[in-house]
Backbone as a chain_set.jsonl record, in Angstrom:
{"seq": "XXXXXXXXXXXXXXXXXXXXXXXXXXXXXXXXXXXXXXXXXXXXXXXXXXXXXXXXXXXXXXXXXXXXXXXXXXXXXXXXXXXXXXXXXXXXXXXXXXXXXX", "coords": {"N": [[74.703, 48.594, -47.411], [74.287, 50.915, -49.009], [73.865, 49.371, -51.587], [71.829, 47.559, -51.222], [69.651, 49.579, -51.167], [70.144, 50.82, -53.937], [68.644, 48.529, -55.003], [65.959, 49.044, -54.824], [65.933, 51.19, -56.321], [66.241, 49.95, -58.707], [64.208, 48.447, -58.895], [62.28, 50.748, -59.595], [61.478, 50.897, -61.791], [59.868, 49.086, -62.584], [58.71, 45.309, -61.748], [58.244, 43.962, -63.525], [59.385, 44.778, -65.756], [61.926, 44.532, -65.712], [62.087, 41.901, -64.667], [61.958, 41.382, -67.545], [64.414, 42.228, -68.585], [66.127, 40.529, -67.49], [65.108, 38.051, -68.647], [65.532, 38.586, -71.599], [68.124, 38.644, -71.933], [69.267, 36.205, -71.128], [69.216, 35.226, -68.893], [66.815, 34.073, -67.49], [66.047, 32.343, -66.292], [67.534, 32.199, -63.994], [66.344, 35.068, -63.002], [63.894, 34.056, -62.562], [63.663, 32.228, -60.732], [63.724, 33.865, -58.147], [61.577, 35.147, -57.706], [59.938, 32.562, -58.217], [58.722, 30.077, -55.576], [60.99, 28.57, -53.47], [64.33, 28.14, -53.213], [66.693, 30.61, -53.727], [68.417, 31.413, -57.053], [71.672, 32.654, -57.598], [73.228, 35.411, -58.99], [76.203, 36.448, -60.865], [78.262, 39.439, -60.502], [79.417, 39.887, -63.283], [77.133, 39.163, -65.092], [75.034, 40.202, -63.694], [75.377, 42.734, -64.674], [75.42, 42.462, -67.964], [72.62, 42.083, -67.935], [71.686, 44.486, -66.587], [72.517, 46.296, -68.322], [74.34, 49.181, -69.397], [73.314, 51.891, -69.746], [71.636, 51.653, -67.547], [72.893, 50.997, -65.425], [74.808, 53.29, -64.918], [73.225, 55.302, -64.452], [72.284, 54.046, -61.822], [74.914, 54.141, -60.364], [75.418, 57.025, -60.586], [73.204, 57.613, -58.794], [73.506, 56.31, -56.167], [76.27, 56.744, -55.597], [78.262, 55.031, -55.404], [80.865, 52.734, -56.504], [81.246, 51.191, -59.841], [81.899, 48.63, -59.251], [81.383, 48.2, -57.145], [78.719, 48.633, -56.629], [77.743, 46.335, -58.77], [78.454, 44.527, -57.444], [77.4, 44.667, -54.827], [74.142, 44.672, -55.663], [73.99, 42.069, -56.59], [74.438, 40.851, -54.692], [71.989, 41.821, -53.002], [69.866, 41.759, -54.166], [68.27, 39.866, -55.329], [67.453, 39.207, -53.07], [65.578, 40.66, -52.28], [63.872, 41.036, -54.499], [62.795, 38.761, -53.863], [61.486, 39.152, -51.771], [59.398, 40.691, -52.27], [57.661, 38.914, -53.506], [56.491, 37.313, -52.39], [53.8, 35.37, -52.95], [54.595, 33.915, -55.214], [54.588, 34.936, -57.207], [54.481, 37.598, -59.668], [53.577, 41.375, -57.739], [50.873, 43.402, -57.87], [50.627, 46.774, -58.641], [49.849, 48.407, -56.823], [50.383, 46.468, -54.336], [53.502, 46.535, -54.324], [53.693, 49.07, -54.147], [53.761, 49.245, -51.129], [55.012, 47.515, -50.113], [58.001, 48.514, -50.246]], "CA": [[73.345, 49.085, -47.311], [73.334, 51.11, -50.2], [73.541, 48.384, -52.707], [70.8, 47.139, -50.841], [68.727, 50.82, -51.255], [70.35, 50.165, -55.438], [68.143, 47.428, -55.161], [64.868, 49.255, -54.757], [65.935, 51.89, -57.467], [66.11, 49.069, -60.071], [62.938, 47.999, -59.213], [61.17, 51.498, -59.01], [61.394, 50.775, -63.444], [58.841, 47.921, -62.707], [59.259, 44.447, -61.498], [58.01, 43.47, -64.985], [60.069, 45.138, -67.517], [63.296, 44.267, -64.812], [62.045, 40.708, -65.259], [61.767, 40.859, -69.54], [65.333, 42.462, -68.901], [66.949, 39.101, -67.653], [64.848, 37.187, -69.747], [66.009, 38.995, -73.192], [69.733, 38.632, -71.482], [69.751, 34.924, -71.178], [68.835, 34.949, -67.233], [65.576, 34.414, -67.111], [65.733, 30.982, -64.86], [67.742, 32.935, -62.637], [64.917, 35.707, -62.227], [62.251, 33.541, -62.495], [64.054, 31.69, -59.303], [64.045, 34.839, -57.119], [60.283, 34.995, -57.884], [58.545, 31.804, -57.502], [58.841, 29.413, -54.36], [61.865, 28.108, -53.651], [65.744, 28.732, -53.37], [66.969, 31.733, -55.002], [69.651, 30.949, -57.911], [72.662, 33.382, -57.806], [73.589, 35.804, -60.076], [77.408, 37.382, -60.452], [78.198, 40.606, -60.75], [79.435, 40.694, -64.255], [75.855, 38.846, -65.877], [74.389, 41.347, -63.805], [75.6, 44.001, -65.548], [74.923, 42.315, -68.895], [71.351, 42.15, -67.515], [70.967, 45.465, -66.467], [72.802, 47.028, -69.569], [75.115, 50.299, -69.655], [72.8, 53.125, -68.966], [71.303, 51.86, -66.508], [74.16, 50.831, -64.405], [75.538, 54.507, -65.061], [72.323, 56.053, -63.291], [72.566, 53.877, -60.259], [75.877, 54.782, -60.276], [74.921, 58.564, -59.964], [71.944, 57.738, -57.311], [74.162, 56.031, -55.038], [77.723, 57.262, -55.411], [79.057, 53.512, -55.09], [81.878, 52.556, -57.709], [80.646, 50.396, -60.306], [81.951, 47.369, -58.898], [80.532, 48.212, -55.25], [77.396, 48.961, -57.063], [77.219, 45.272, -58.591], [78.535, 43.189, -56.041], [76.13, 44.666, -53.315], [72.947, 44.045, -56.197], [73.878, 40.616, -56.974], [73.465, 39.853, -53.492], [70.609, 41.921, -52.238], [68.518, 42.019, -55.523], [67.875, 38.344, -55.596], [66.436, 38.637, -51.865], [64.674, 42.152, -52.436], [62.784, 40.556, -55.362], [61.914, 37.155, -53.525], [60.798, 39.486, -50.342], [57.877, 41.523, -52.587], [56.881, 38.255, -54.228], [56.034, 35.66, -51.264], [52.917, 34.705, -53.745], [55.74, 33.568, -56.479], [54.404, 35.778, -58.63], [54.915, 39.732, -59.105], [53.119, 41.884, -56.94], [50.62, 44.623, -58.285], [51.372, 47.922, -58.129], [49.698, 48.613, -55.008], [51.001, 45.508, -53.426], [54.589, 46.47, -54.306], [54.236, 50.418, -53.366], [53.328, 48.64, -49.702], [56.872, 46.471, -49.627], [59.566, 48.679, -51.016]], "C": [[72.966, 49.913, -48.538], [72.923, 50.77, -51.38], [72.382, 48.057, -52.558], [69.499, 48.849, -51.272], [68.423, 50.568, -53.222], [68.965, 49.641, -55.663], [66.15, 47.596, -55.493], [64.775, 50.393, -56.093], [65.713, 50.906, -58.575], [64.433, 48.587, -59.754], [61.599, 49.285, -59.325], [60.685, 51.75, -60.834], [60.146, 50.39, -63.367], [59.098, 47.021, -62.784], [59.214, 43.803, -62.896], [58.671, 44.152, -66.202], [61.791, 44.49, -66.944], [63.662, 42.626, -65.555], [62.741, 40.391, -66.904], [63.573, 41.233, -69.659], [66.819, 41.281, -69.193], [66.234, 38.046, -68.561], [65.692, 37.532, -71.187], [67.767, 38.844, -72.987], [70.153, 37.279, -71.046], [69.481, 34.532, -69.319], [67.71, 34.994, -67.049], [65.316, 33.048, -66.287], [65.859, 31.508, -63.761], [66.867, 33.614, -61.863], [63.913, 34.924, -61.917], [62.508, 32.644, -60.931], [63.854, 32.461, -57.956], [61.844, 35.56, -56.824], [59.164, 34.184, -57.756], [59.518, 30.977, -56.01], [59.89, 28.553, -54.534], [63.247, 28.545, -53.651], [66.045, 29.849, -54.373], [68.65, 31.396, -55.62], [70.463, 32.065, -57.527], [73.067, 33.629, -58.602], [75.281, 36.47, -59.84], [77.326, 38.699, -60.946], [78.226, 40.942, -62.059], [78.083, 39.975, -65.238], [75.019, 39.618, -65.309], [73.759, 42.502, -64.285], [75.108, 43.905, -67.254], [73.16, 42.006, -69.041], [70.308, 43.455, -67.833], [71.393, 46.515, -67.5], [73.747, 48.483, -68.553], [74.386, 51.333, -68.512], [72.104, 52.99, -67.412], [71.895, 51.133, -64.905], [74.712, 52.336, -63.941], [74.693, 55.626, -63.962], [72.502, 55.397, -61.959], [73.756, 54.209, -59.642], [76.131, 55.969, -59.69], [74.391, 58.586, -59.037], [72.845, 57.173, -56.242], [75.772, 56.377, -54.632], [78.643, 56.332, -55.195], [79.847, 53.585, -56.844], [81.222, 51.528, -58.529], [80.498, 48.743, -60.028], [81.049, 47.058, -57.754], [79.151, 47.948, -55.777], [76.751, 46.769, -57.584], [77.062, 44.15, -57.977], [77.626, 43.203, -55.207], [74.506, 44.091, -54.099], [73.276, 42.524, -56.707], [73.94, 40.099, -55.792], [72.377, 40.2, -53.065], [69.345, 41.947, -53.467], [67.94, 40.375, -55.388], [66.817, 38.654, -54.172], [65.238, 39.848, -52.189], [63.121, 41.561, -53.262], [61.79, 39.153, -55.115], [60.992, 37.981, -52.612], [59.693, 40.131, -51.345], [57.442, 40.651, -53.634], [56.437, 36.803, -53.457], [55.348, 34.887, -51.972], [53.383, 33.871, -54.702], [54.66, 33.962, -57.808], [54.451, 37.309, -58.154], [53.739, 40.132, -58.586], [52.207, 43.227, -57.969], [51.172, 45.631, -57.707], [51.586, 48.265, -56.655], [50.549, 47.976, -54.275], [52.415, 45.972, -53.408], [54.92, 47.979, -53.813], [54.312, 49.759, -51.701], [54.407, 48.055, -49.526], [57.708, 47.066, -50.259], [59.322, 50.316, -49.902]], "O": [[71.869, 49.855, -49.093], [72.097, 51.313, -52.113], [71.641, 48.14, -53.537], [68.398, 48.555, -51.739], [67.365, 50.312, -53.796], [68.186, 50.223, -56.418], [65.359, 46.824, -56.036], [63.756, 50.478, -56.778], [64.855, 51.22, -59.4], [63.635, 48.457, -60.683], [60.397, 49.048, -59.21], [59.805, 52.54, -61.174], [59.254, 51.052, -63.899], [59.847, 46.867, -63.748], [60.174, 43.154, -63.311], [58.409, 43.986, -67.393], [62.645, 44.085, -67.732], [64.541, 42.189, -66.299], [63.591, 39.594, -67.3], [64.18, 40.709, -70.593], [67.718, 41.101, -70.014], [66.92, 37.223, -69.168], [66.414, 36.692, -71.724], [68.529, 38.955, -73.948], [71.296, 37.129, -70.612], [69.672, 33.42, -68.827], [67.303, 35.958, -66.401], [64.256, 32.891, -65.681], [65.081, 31.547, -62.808], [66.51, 33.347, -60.715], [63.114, 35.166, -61.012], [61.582, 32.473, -60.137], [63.817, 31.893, -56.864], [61.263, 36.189, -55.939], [58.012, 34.475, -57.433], [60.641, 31.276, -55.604], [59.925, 27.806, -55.512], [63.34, 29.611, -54.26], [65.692, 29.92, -55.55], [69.684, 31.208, -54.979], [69.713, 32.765, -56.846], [73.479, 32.758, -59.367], [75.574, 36.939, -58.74], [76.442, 39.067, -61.719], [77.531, 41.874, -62.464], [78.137, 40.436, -66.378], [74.09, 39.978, -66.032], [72.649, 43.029, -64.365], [74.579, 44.855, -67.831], [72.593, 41.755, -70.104], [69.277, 43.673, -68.469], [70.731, 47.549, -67.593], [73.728, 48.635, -67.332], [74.564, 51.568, -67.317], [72.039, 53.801, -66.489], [71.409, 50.91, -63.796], [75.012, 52.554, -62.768], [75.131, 56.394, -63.105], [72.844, 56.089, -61.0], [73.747, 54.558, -58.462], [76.788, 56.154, -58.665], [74.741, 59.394, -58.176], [72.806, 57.868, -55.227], [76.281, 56.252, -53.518], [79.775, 56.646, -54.827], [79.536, 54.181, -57.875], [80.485, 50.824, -57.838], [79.621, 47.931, -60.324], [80.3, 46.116, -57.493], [78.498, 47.017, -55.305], [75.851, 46.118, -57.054], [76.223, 43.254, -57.88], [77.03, 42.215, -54.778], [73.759, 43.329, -53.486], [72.363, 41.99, -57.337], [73.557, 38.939, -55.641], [71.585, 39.337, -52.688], [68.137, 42.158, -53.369], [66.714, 40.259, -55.418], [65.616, 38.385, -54.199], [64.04, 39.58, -52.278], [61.937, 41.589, -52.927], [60.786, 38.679, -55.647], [59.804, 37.661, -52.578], [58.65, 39.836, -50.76], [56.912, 41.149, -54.626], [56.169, 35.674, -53.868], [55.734, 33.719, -52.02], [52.595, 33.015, -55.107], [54.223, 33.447, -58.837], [54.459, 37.931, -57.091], [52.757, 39.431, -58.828], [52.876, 43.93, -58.726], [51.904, 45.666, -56.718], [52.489, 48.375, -55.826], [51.402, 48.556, -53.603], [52.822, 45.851, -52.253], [55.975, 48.27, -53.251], [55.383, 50.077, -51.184], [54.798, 48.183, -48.365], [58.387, 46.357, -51.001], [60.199, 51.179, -49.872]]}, "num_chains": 1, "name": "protein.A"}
């Protein structure tokens, strides 16, 4: 569960810079899967991490008190659904819309 909580910290950046993050990191099918209509691809833990970079592995780290591994195993499964559930439209959610689902 608190990978799953993780899951809402990474997105409280903005679903759109999260996005440009796996794009500029070679995963941007993956995200773009978890976003429009349709099966969500699967990511592993350690392209995760090359996703979400250093520092900001290190803060979720701090916010949730999970070990780094705990930390990516639990977001490489609940991040994929987290991000399909506040984009039913298959596209990102304005602000509003996304303070309202998280």
């Amino acid at each position: 569960m608190l990978a799953g909580g993780a899951a809402g910290s990474v997105l409280s950046s903005g679903l759109g810079d999260l996005l440009k993050q796996f794009q500029q990191s070679g995963h941007a099918e993956t995200a773009n899967s978890w976003v429009s209509k349709g099966p969500n691809k699967q990511i592993s833990p350690s392209d995760l991490a090359s996703a979400l970079g250093a520092d900001q592995i290190r803060t979720l780290i701090s916010q949730t008190g999970l070990s780094r591994d705990e930390l990516l195993s639990g977001l490489s499964q609940h991040l994929p659904e987290v991000i399909n559930h506040i984009t039913p439209d298959g596209r990102p959610p304005t602000e509003q819309e996304l303070s309202r689902a998280i």
